[in-house]
XYZ file of C-alpha atoms in Angstrom:
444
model
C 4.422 -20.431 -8.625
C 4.934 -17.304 -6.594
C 6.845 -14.766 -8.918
C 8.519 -13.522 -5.514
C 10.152 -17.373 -5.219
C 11.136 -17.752 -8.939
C 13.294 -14.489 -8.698
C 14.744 -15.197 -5.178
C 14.639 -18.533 -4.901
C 13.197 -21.146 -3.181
C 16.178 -21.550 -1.114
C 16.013 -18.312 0.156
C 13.016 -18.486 1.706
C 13.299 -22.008 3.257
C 16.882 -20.696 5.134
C 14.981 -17.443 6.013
C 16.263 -16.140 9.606
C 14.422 -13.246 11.100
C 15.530 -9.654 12.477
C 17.411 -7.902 15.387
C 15.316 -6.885 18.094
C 16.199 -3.252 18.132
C 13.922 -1.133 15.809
C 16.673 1.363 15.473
C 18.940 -1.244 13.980
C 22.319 0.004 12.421
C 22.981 -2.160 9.988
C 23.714 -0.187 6.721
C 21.430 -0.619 3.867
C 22.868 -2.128 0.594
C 23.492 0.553 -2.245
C 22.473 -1.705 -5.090
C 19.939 -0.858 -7.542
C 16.193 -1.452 -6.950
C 16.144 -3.204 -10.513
C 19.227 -5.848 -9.285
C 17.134 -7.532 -6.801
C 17.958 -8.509 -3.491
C 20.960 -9.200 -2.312
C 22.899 -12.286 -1.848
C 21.202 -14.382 1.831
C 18.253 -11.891 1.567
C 14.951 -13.715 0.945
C 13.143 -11.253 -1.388
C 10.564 -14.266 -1.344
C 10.237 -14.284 1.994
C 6.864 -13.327 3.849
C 3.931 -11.601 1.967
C 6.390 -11.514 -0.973
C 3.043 -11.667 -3.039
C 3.517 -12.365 -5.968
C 1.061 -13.574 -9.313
C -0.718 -11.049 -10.712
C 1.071 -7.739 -8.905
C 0.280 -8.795 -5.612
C 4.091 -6.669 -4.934
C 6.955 -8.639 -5.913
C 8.023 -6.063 -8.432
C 8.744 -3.873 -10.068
C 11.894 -5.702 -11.366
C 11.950 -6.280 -14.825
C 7.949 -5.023 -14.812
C 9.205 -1.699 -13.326
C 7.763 1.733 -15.527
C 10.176 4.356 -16.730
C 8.152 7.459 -15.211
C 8.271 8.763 -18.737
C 5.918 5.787 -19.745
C 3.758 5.906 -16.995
C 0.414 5.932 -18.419
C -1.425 4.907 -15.199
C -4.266 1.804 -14.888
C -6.509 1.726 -17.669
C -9.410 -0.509 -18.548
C -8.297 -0.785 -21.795
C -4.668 1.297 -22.899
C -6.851 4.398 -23.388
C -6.483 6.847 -20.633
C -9.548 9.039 -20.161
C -9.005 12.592 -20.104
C -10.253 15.270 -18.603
C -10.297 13.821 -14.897
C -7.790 15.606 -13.117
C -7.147 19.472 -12.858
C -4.984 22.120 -10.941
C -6.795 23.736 -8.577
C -6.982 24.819 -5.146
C -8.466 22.364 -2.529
C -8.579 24.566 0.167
C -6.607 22.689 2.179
C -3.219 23.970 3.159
C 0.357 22.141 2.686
C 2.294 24.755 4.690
C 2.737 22.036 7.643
C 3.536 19.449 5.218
C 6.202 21.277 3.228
C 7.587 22.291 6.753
C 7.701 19.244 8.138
C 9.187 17.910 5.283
C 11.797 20.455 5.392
C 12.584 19.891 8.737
C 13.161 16.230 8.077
C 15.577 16.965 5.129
C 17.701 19.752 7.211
C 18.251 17.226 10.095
C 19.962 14.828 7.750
C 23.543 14.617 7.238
C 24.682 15.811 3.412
C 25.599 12.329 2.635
C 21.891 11.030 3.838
C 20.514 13.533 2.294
C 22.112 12.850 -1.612
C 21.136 9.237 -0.691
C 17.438 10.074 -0.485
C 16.840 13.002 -3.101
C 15.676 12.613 -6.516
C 14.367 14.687 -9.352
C 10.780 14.963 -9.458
C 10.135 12.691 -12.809
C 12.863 10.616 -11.113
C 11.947 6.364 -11.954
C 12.747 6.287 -8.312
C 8.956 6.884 -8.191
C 7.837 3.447 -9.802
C 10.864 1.184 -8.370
C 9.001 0.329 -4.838
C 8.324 -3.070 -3.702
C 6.173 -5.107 -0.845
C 9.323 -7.647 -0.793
C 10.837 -7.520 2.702
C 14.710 -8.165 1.149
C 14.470 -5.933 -1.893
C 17.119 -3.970 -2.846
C 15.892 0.090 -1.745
C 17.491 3.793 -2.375
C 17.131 6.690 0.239
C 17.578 6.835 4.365
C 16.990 3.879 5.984
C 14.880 4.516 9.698
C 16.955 2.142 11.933
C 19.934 3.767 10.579
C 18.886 7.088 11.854
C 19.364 8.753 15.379
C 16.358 8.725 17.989
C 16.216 12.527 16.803
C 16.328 12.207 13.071
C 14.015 9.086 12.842
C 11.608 11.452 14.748
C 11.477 13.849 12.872
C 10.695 11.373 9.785
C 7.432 10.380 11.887
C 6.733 13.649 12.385
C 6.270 14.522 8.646
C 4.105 10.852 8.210
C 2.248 12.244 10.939
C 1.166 15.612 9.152
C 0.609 13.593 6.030
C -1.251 11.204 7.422
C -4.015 10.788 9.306
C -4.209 9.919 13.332
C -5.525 6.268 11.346
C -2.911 6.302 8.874
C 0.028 7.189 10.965
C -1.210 3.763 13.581
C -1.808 1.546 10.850
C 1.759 2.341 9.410
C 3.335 2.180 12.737
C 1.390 -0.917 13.399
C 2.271 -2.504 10.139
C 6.494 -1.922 10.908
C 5.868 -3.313 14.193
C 4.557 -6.802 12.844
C 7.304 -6.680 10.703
C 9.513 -6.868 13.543
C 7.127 -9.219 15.373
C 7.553 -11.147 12.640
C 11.507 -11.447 12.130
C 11.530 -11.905 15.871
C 9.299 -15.207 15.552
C 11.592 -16.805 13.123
C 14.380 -16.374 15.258
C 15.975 -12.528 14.422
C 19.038 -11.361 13.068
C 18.133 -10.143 10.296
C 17.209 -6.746 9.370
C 14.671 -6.397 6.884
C 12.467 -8.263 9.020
C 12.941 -4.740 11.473
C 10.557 -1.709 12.314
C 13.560 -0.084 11.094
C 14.167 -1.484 7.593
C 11.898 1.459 6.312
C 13.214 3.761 3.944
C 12.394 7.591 2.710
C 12.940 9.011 -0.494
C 12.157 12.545 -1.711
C 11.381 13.460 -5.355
C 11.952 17.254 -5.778
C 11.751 20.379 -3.004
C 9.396 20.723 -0.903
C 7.237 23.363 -1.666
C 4.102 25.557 -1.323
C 3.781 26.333 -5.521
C 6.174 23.718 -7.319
C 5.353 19.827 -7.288
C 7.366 17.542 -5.188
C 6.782 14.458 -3.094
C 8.051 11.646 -0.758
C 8.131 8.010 -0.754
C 7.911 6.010 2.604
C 8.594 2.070 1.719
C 9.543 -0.916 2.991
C 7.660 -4.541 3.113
C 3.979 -4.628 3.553
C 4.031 -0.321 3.266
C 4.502 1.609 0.032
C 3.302 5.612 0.575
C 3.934 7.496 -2.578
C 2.787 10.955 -1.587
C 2.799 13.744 -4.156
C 2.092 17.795 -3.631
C 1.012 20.552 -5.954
C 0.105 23.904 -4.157
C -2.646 22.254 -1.963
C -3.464 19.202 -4.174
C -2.369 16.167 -2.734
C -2.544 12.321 -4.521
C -1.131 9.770 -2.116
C -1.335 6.654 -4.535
C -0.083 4.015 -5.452
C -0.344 3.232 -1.304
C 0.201 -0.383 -0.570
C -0.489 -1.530 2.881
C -0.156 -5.031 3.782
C 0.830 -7.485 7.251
C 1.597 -11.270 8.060
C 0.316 -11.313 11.177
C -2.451 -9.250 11.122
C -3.065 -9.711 14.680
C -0.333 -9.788 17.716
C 0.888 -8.635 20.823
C 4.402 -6.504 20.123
C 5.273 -5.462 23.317
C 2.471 -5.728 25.515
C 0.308 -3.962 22.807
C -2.483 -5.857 20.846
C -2.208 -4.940 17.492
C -5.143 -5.782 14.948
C -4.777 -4.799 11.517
C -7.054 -4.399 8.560
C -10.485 -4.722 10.707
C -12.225 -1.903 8.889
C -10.994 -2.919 5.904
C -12.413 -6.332 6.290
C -15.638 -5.442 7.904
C -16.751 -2.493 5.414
C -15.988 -5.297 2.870
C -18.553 -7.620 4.495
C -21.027 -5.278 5.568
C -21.206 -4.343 1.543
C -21.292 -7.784 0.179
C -23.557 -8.471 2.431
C -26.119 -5.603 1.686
C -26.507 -7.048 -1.945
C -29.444 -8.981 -2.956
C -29.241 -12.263 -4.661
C -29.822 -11.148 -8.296
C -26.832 -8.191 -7.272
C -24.605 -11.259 -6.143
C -24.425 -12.703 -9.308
C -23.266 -9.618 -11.135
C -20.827 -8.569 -7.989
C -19.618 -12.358 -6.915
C -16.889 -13.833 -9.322
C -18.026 -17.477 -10.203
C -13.779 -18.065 -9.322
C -12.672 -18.995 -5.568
C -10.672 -16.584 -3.765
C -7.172 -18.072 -4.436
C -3.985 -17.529 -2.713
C -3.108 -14.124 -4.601
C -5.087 -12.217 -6.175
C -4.188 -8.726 -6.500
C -3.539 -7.139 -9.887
C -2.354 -3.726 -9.249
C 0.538 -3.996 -6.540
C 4.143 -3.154 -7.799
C 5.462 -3.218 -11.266
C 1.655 -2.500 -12.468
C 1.557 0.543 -12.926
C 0.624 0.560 -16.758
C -2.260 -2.351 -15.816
C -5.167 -2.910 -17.840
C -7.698 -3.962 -16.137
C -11.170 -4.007 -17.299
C -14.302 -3.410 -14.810
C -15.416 -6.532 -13.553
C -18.809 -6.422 -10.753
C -21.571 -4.311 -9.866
C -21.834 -1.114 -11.201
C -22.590 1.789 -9.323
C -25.337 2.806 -10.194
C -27.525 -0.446 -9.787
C -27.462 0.236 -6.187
C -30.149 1.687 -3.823
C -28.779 4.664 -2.144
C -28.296 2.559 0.997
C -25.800 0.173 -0.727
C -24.467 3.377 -2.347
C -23.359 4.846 0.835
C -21.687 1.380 2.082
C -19.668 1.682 -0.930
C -18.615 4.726 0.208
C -17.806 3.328 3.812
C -15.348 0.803 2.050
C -13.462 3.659 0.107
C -13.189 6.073 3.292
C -11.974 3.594 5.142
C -8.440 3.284 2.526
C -8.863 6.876 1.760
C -9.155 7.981 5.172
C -5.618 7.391 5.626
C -4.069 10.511 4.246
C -4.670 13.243 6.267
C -8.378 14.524 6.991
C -8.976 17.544 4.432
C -7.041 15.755 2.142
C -9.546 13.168 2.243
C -12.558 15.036 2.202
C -11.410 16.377 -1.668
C -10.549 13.082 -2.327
C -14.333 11.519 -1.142
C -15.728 13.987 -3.542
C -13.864 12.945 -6.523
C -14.838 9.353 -5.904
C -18.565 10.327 -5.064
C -18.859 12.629 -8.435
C -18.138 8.661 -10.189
C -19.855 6.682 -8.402
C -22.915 5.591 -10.692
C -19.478 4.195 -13.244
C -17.893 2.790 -9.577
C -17.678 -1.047 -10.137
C -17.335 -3.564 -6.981
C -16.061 -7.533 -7.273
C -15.700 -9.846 -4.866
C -14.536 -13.283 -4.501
C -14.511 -15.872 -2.361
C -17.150 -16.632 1.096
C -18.692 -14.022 3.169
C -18.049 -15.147 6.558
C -16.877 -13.068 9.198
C -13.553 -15.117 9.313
C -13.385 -16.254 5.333
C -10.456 -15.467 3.324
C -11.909 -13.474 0.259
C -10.932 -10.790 -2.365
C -12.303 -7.618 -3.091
C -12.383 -4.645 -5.651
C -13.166 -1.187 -6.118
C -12.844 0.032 -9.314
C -14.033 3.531 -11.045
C -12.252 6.263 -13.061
C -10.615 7.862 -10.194
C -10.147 4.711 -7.588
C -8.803 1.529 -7.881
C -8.974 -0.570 -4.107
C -8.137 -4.235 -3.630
C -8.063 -6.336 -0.772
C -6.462 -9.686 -0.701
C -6.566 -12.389 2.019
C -3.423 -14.629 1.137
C -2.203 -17.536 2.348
C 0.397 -16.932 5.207
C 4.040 -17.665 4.501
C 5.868 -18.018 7.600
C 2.895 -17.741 10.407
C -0.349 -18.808 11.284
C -2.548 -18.783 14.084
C -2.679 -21.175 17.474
C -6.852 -20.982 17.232
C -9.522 -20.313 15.076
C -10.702 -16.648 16.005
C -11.739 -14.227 13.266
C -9.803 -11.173 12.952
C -12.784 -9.363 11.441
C -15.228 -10.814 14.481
C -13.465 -8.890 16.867
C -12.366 -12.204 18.760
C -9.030 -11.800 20.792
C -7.188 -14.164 18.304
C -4.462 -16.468 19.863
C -1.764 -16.193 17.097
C 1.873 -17.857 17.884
C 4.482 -18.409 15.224
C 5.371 -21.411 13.156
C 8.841 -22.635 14.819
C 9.869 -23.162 11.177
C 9.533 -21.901 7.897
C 6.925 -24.502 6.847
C 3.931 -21.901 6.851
C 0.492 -22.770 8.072
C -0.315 -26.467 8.700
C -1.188 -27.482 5.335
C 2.239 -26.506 3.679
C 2.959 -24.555 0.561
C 5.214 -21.394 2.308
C 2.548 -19.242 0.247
C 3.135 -20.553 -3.154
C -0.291 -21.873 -4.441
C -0.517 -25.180 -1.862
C -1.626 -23.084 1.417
C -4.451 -21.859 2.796
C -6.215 -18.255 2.319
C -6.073 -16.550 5.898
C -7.234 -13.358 7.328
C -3.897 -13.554 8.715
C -2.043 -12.237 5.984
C -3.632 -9.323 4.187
C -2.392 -7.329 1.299
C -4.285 -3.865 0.465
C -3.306 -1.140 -2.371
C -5.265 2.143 -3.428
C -4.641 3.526 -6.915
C -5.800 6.728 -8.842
C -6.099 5.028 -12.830
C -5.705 7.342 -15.799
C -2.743 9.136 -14.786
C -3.595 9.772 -11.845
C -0.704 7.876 -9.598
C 2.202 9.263 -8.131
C 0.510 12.812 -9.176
C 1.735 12.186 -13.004
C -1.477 13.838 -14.551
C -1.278 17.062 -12.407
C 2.729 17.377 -12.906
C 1.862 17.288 -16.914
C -0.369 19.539 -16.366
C 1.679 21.810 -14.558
C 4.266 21.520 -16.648
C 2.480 22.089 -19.897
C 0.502 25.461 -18.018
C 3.598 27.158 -15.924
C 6.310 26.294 -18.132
């Protein structure tokens, strides 16, 4: 059963309401711990909850101390020597500005709620749950100016992709809560929350977190080395129209997925192609794995032409094309440098409108995609999200799921309708932990 359900309850997410309609929503955010779970009437099983093997219930009781943070491994042993400090090139000025600017709009009081130290566990306590307990300045609680101002710096740290796709996902979530009737406020484009782990500067390491359900940015800075992982990005929908705009989500994703699988010839399918169906979850790293082991599985890297090579490649920019552009480009060259020991896994068909699983997996980058069964809404018709169809999608008028029952826990249906994605750096390399060690051990 779905790990989200077994900590929240299966009541919890059968009484599930939905959201206010105003993204700005005032409601205060509870001050409980991340670690205590959600609060009493919130359904921190409710939609995309995700929840067997780290699909992003956690962290709860699974939650790293950031002094134990080892990273993903495929074994316990981290290998060294992967990361250095060194200058990308790339300037941070109009990141540690914008950041800055952010910070000095806030009131003293939201500002002490959202700043930590930068080896704060604050890091490692994020969740995909829509009701889970979070620190730091909530959006909808935020004036018109402020909340701004918070896009602003998402908008330098992102890129023009990036910034949509987490706008996008926020407004699902409200498109969501607004199908199951509203009034309640996680299910918001405003239940989003920032939190801030050191200063922001040009020479000393800091970073942000951006999180709230179906997003988790951690974003860390050294000088002009940037590492924007663990990044979990996730809707249910993944297609809708939120006032008057269609919004499609995960499309690249889905279609540099195919166009790779299918690339492979028949003797690579049996190495790449898991003998297992896709099942209902089937993400390992999401939250509260952030000391996984997880051994490579797949096709390796180099047992591709250079063709299939440079589709690879397609599927990692399209996940790593999210932080900003020269930010990117360092990153596509640390991935490239690996690629002959780059591993790729699927599961599942290879339709344009199947519900599968994949996997990227080398020293450096760790993506999964994962096509789950939808909790709370499904579609009117039959249109694939990845064919480019103009899907008809209308909610469920209650919180039986899909037609074919089980709310998400084990006895529904795989859809490309609800999609859960994460990006990792293994061996350290998450929420910047290698280069802050590094740092510390060199300047200090």
């Amino acid at each position: 059963m779905n790990r989200a359900l077994l900590a929240g309850g299966v009541a919890a997410v059968a009484t599930m309401t939905g959201c206010s309609n105003d993204p700005s929503d005032t409601a205060s955010s509870s001050s409980a711990s991340p670690s205590g779970g959600a609060p009493s009437g919130m359904p921190s099983g409710g939609p995309g909850a995700g929840g067997g093997g780290g699909g992003g219930m956690g962290p709860g009781v699974s939650q790293v101390k950031y002094k134990d943070l080892k990273g993903v491994t495929t074994d316990g042993t981290v290998v060294d020597d992967l990361f250095t400090i060194h200058s990308t090139g790339v300037s941070t000025d109009g990141l540690v500005k914008a950041a800055q600017a952010f910070l000095d709009g806030l009131s003293a009081k939201e500002r002490k709620s959202c700043t930590f130290d930068i080896d704060a566990d604050e890091w490692t306590a994020w969740s995909n749950v829509d009701g889970y307990d979070r620190k730091g300045v909530r959006m909808g609680d935020l004036t018109d100016k402020k909340r701004d101002l918070g896009y602003a710096l998402l908008g330098v740290a992102l890129s023009a992709d990036g910034l949509t796709q987490t706008r996008n996902i926020m407004k699902l979530n409200q498109f969501l809560g607004d199908s199951n009737g509203g009034n309640q406020k996680t299910l918001t484009e405003g239940h989003y929350f920032f939190t801030f782990m050191g200063t922001p500067s040009t020479t000393k390491p800091w970073g942000f977190q951006y999180e709230g359900h179906h997003v988790a940015i951690n974003y860390f800075v050294l000088g002009d080395q940037v590492v924007m992982t663990p990044t979990f990005m996730g809707s249910e929908p993944t297609t809708a129209t939120y006032k008057g705009e269609k919004i499609a989500l995960f499309r690249p994703e889905t279609k540099a997925g195919l166009a790779m699988i299918r690339s492979l010839t028949k003797t690579q399918l049996t190495k790449a192609v898991s003998s297992q169906d896709n099942g209902n979850e089937d993400m390992k790293a999401g939250a509260g794995s952030d000391n996984l082991k997880l051994a490579h599985e797949g096709l390796r890297g180099s047992e591709l032409t250079a063709a299939q090579r440079e589709k690879l490649l397609d599927v990692a920019r399209v996940y790593i094309g999210y932080i900003n552009e020269g930010h990117a480009e360092v990153k596509m060259t640390e991935v490239e440098k690996h690629l002959d020991d780059t591993y790729f896994y699927w599961m599942g068909e290879t339709k344009d409108d199947s519900a599968f699983y994949y996997r990227i997996h080398s020293p450096v980058v760790l993506i999964e995609y994962d096509a789950q069964a939808p909790l709370f809404y499904h579609e009117a018709s039959s249109a694939s999200p990845s064919a480019g169809a103009s899907a008809s999608a209308s909610a469920s008028s209650n919180a039986g799921g899909p037609p074919g029952g089980g709310m998400g826990m084990g006895g529904g249906t795989p859809s490309q309708e609800h999609i859960h994605t994460i990006i990792r750096t293994p061996n350290g390399g998450d929420y910047g932990v290698d280069l802050l060690k590094l740092h510390l051990e060199n300047d200090h």
